[in-house]
Coordinates of C-alpha atoms and ligand atoms in Angstrom, one line a residue:
X291 CA 116.2 93.3 55.4
X292 CA 119.7 93.5 54.0
X293 CA 120.3 90.7 51.6
X294 CA 123.4 89.5 53.6
X295 CA 121.3 89.5 56.8
X296 CA 118.5 87.6 55.2
X297 CA 120.9 85.0 54.1
X298 CA 122.3 84.6 57.5
X299 CA 119.0 84.4 59.2
X300 CA 117.9 81.7 56.8
X301 CA 121.1 79.8 57.4
X302 CA 120.7 80.1 61.2
X303 CA 117.2 78.8 61.0
X304 CA 118.4 75.8 59.1
X305 CA 120.7 75.1 62.0
X306 CA 124.0 75.6 60.2
X307 CA 126.7 78.1 61.0
X308 CA 126.5 81.3 59.1
X309 CA 129.6 82.8 57.6
X310 CA 131.5 84.9 60.1
X311 CA 132.1 88.4 58.7
X312 CA 134.8 90.7 59.8
X313 CA 134.0 92.5 63.1
X314 CA 135.3 95.9 64.0
X315 CA 135.9 97.9 67.2
X316 CA 135.7 95.7 70.2
X317 CA 137.9 93.1 68.5
X318 CA 138.8 91.7 65.1
X319 CA 137.3 88.3 64.5
X320 CA 139.2 87.8 61.4
X321 CA 142.6 87.9 63.0
X322 CA 141.7 85.2 65.5
X323 CA 142.0 87.4 68.6
X324 CA 139.8 86.2 71.5
X325 CA 136.7 88.2 72.6
X326 CA 137.3 91.4 74.5
X327 CA 136.9 90.9 78.3
X328 CA 134.8 93.6 79.9
X329 CA 134.8 94.1 83.7
X330 CA 131.1 94.3 84.7
X331 CA 130.6 97.3 87.1
X332 CA 134.3 97.1 87.3
X333 CA 135.9 94.0 88.7
X334 CA 132.7 93.6 90.8
X335 CA 133.4 90.1 92.2
X336 CA 136.5 91.6 94.0
X337 CA 135.6 95.2 94.8
X338 CA 132.4 97.1 95.4
X339 CA 130.6 97.5 92.1
X340 CA 130.7 100.8 90.2
X341 CA 133.2 102.3 92.5
X342 CA 136.7 103.7 91.6
X343 CA 138.1 100.7 93.6
X344 CA 136.4 98.4 91.2
X345 CA 137.9 100.2 88.2
X346 CA 141.4 100.0 89.9
X347 CA 140.9 96.3 90.6
X348 CA 139.9 95.7 87.0
X349 CA 143.1 97.6 85.8
X350 CA 145.3 95.5 88.1
X351 CA 143.7 92.3 86.6
X352 CA 144.6 93.6 83.1
X353 CA 141.0 94.4 82.1
X354 CA 141.1 96.9 79.2
X355 CA 137.3 97.4 79.2
X356 CA 135.1 98.3 82.1
X357 CA 131.3 98.6 82.2
X358 CA 129.3 100.9 84.4
X359 CA 125.8 102.3 85.1
X360 CA 124.9 106.0 84.9
X361 CA 122.0 107.7 86.7
X362 CA 121.2 111.2 87.8
X363 CA 120.7 112.9 91.2
X364 CA 117.9 115.3 92.1
X365 CA 120.1 118.3 91.3
X366 CA 121.2 117.0 87.9
X367 CA 124.6 115.4 88.6
X368 CA 125.4 112.2 86.7
X369 CA 126.6 109.4 89.0
X370 CA 127.6 105.8 88.7
X371 CA 125.3 103.3 90.4
X372 CA 123.4 100.2 89.3
X373 CA 120.1 100.2 91.3
X374 CA 117.6 103.1 91.1
X375 CA 117.8 103.0 94.9
X376 CA 120.8 103.7 97.0
X377 CA 119.8 101.2 99.6
X378 CA 121.6 98.0 98.6
X379 CA 125.1 99.4 97.9
X380 CA 125.4 102.3 100.4
X381 CA 124.7 103.1 104.0
X382 CA 121.9 105.5 103.0
X383 CA 119.4 103.9 105.3
X384 CA 121.6 104.8 108.3
X385 CA 122.6 108.3 107.1
X386 CA 119.1 109.3 105.9
X387 CA 116.6 107.0 107.8
X388 CA 113.5 109.0 107.0
X389 CA 114.0 109.1 103.2
X390 CA 112.7 105.6 102.0
X391 CA 112.8 104.3 99.4
X392 CA 116.1 106.1 98.9
X393 CA 115.9 106.7 95.2
X394 CA 118.9 108.2 93.5
X395 CA 116.7 110.8 91.8
X396 CA 115.5 112.1 95.2
X397 CA 119.0 112.8 96.6
X398 CA 121.3 115.7 95.8
X399 CA 124.9 115.0 94.7
X400 CA 126.2 116.4 98.0
X401 CA 124.0 114.0 99.9
X402 CA 125.1 111.0 97.7
X403 CA 128.8 112.1 98.2
X404 CA 128.3 111.6 102.0
X405 CA 127.5 107.9 101.6
X406 CA 129.7 104.9 102.1
X407 CA 129.5 102.7 99.1
X408 CA 132.1 100.2 100.2
X409 CA 131.3 98.8 103.6
X410 CA 128.5 96.6 102.4
X411 CA 131.0 94.7 100.3
X412 CA 133.8 94.5 102.9
X413 CA 135.4 96.4 105.7
X414 CA 138.5 97.1 103.8
X415 CA 136.5 99.2 101.3
X416 CA 134.9 101.4 104.0
X417 CA 134.8 104.9 102.8
X418 CA 134.5 104.2 99.1
X419 CA 132.1 106.7 97.4
X420 CA 129.5 106.6 94.7
X421 CA 131.5 108.2 92.0
X422 CA 130.3 111.0 89.8
X423 CA 130.5 110.2 86.1
X424 CA 133.3 112.8 85.8
X425 CA 135.3 111.1 88.5
X426 CA 134.7 107.7 86.9
X427 CA 135.8 108.9 83.5
X428 CA 139.0 110.4 84.9
X429 CA 139.9 107.1 86.6
X430 CA 139.2 105.1 83.4
X431 CA 141.4 107.5 81.5
X432 CA 144.1 107.3 84.1
X433 CA 144.3 103.5 83.5
X434 CA 144.0 104.0 79.7
X435 CA 141.0 101.7 79.8
X436 CA 137.9 101.6 77.5
X437 CA 134.3 102.2 78.7
X438 CA 131.1 100.4 78.1
X439 CA 128.8 103.0 79.6
X440 CA 125.2 102.0 80.4
X441 CA 122.4 104.5 80.6
X442 CA 120.5 102.8 83.4
X443 CA 116.8 103.5 83.8
X444 CA 116.8 106.4 81.2
X445 CA 113.0 106.6 81.4
X446 CA 113.5 108.0 85.0
X447 CA 115.8 110.8 83.8
X448 CA 114.4 112.7 80.8
X449 CA 117.3 114.3 78.9
X450 CA 120.0 112.1 80.3
X451 CA 121.3 111.2 76.9
X452 CA 122.1 114.8 76.0
X453 CA 123.6 115.4 79.4
X454 CA 125.8 112.3 79.3
X455 CA 127.0 113.2 75.8
X456 CA 127.8 116.7 76.9
X457 CA 129.9 115.5 79.8
X458 CA 131.6 113.0 77.6
X459 CA 132.4 115.8 75.1
X460 CA 133.6 118.2 77.8
X461 CA 135.9 115.5 79.2
X462 CA 137.4 114.7 75.8
X463 CA 135.7 111.3 75.4
X464 CA 134.3 112.2 72.0
X465 CA 137.6 113.3 70.7
X466 CA 139.9 111.4 68.2
X467 CA 142.1 110.4 71.1
X468 CA 139.3 108.3 72.5
X469 CA 138.2 106.8 69.3
X470 CA 137.4 103.1 69.8
X471 CA 137.3 103.5 73.6
X472 CA 133.6 104.2 74.2
X473 CA 130.3 102.3 73.6
X474 CA 127.1 103.6 75.1
X475 CA 124.6 100.8 75.9
X476 CA 121.1 100.6 77.3
X477 CA 118.1 98.3 77.7
X478 CA 116.1 101.2 76.2
X479 CA 116.1 101.2 72.4
X480 CA 114.5 104.7 72.5
X481 CA 117.4 106.0 74.5
X482 CA 119.9 104.6 72.1
X483 CA 118.1 106.1 69.2
X484 CA 118.4 109.5 70.9
X485 CA 122.1 109.0 71.5
X486 CA 122.6 108.0 67.9
X487 CA 120.6 111.0 66.6
X488 CA 122.4 113.4 68.8
X489 CA 125.9 112.1 68.2
X490 CA 125.9 109.7 65.2
X491 CA 129.6 109.0 65.6
X492 CA 129.2 107.4 69.0
X493 CA 129.0 103.6 69.1
X494 CA 125.9 102.2 70.8
X495 CA 124.8 98.8 72.1
X496 CA 121.3 97.4 72.8
X497 CA 121.0 95.3 75.8
X498 CA 118.7 92.4 75.1
X499 CA 117.8 89.7 72.6
X500 CA 115.7 91.0 69.8
X501 CA 114.2 88.4 67.5
X502 CA 116.2 87.7 64.4
X503 CA 113.3 89.1 62.4
X504 CA 113.7 92.5 64.2
X505 CA 117.5 92.8 64.0
X506 CA 117.4 94.8 60.8
X507 CA 115.6 97.7 62.7
X508 CA 118.3 97.8 65.4
X509 CA 121.0 97.9 62.8
X510 CA 119.9 101.5 61.9
X511 CA 121.0 102.9 65.2
X512 CA 123.1 100.4 67.2
X513 CA 126.5 98.8 66.6
X514 CA 126.1 96.0 69.2
X515 CA 123.4 93.6 70.3
X516 CA 124.3 92.6 73.9
X517 CA 122.3 89.7 75.2
X518 CA 122.3 87.6 78.4
X519 CA 124.5 84.6 77.8
X520 CA 121.7 82.4 79.0
X521 CA 119.7 83.3 75.9
X522 CA 122.6 82.9 73.5
X523 CA 123.2 80.5 70.6
X524 CA 125.8 80.2 67.9
X525 CA 123.1 80.8 65.3
X526 CA 121.9 84.0 67.0
X527 CA 125.5 85.4 67.2
X528 CA 126.0 84.7 63.5
X529 CA 122.7 86.2 62.6
X530 CA 123.6 89.4 64.5
X531 CA 127.1 89.7 63.0
X532 CA 125.7 89.4 59.5
X533 CA 124.0 92.8 59.8
X534 CA 125.9 96.0 59.0
X535 CA 125.5 98.7 61.6
X536 CA 125.3 102.4 61.4
X537 CA 129.0 102.8 61.0
X538 CA 129.3 100.4 58.1
X539 CA 130.7 97.6 60.2
X540 CA 129.2 94.2 61.1
X541 CA 127.1 94.3 64.3
X542 CA 129.0 93.0 67.4
X543 CA 127.8 90.8 70.2
X544 CA 128.9 91.4 73.8
X545 CA 127.3 89.0 76.2
X546 CA 126.7 89.1 80.0
X547 CA 127.2 88.2 82.8
X548 CA 129.7 85.3 82.3
X549 CA 131.5 84.4 85.5
X550 CA 132.7 80.8 84.9
X551 CA 135.4 79.4 82.7
X552 CA 132.9 76.9 81.1
X553 CA 130.5 79.6 80.2
X554 CA 133.3 81.8 78.9
X555 CA 134.5 79.0 76.6
X556 CA 131.0 78.3 75.4
X557 CA 130.2 81.8 74.3
X558 CA 133.7 82.3 72.9
X559 CA 132.9 79.2 70.8
X560 CA 129.8 81.0 69.5
X561 CA 132.1 83.8 68.1
X562 CA 131.0 86.6 70.4
X563 CA 133.0 89.9 70.2
X564 CA 133.0 90.7 74.0
X565 CA 132.4 88.9 77.3
X566 CA 131.0 91.0 80.2
X567 CA 132.1 89.5 83.5
X568 CA 132.4 90.2 87.2
X569 CA 135.6 88.1 87.1
X570 CA 137.8 89.3 84.3
X571 CA 140.7 87.1 85.5
X572 CA 138.6 83.9 85.2
X573 CA 137.4 84.7 81.7
X574 CA 140.8 85.8 80.6
X575 CA 142.4 82.6 81.8
X576 CA 139.7 80.5 80.3
X577 CA 140.2 82.1 76.9
X578 CA 143.9 81.6 77.0
X579 CA 143.4 77.9 77.6
Ligands
G3P1930 O1 126.5 95.1 80.6 C1 125.4 94.2 80.8 C2 124.8 94.3 82.1 O2 125.3 95.3 82.9 C3 123.3 94.5 82.0 O3 122.7 94.2 83.2 O4 121.6 94.7 85.3 O5 124.0 94.3 85.3 O6 123.1 96.4 84.3 P1 122.9 94.9 84.6
CA1931 CA1 125.1 97.5 83.6

């Protein structure tokens, strides 16, 4: 364990606040700016999650960061969808009634493109589509937003790390112009290790709450530890931020999914670097106050 990290863990275990070290990337703790507000699946409280409409809504609410979920179709196209099944957020059961359980990986991109991904949320969103990752990147770029890209269920899609990085590269997202505008996150540590090995310059985030004793291992390949806000404490945030990540900067903490003003103020008080929320306006207003 790094000496600085060991000190912080000890301090945290004693119940006192560890020294906050300068963070980098998502925000700069040292200059007193509030945590970054990250629109979860877009502004998903107000528009159907993971659609272009949710990106647009996030932009209108002033959200600089959006989060999404990337999976793969049967014919190898990367698409943006949260569940491994299309059933909850599209009309796939009506369009393809004989294809239960309607897994994304069992449908071609052309089939997915036929689905309505908006009506389940509200009639005014009828006709919204499941975006391809390319379409999604273009829209985020249009708004000059930043992207927290989640590799969802990577164990279902061998090779998705390389394919995602290739698309990001082809679309210019690994260029200097996009520096500081991309983090790739996952619940799978193995997947993040692969991303880091393939493209060491790309920032990564691990979704979960590793024990303090295990944090040193994550600091080899991930720049962020992104836990549920329900499992968060000030001591844990301080312990994470005391480690130095693979890019020589303190590890960051972006916590999810924070949808109330009280919770936003609580985690901001812990010193988190980012807050992932379905309601970016609520979090933004809470932090201003
Ligand atoms: O970004 C954090 C969050 O998206 C992880 O959970 O299930 O909403 O993808 P989930
Ligand atoms: Ca997600």
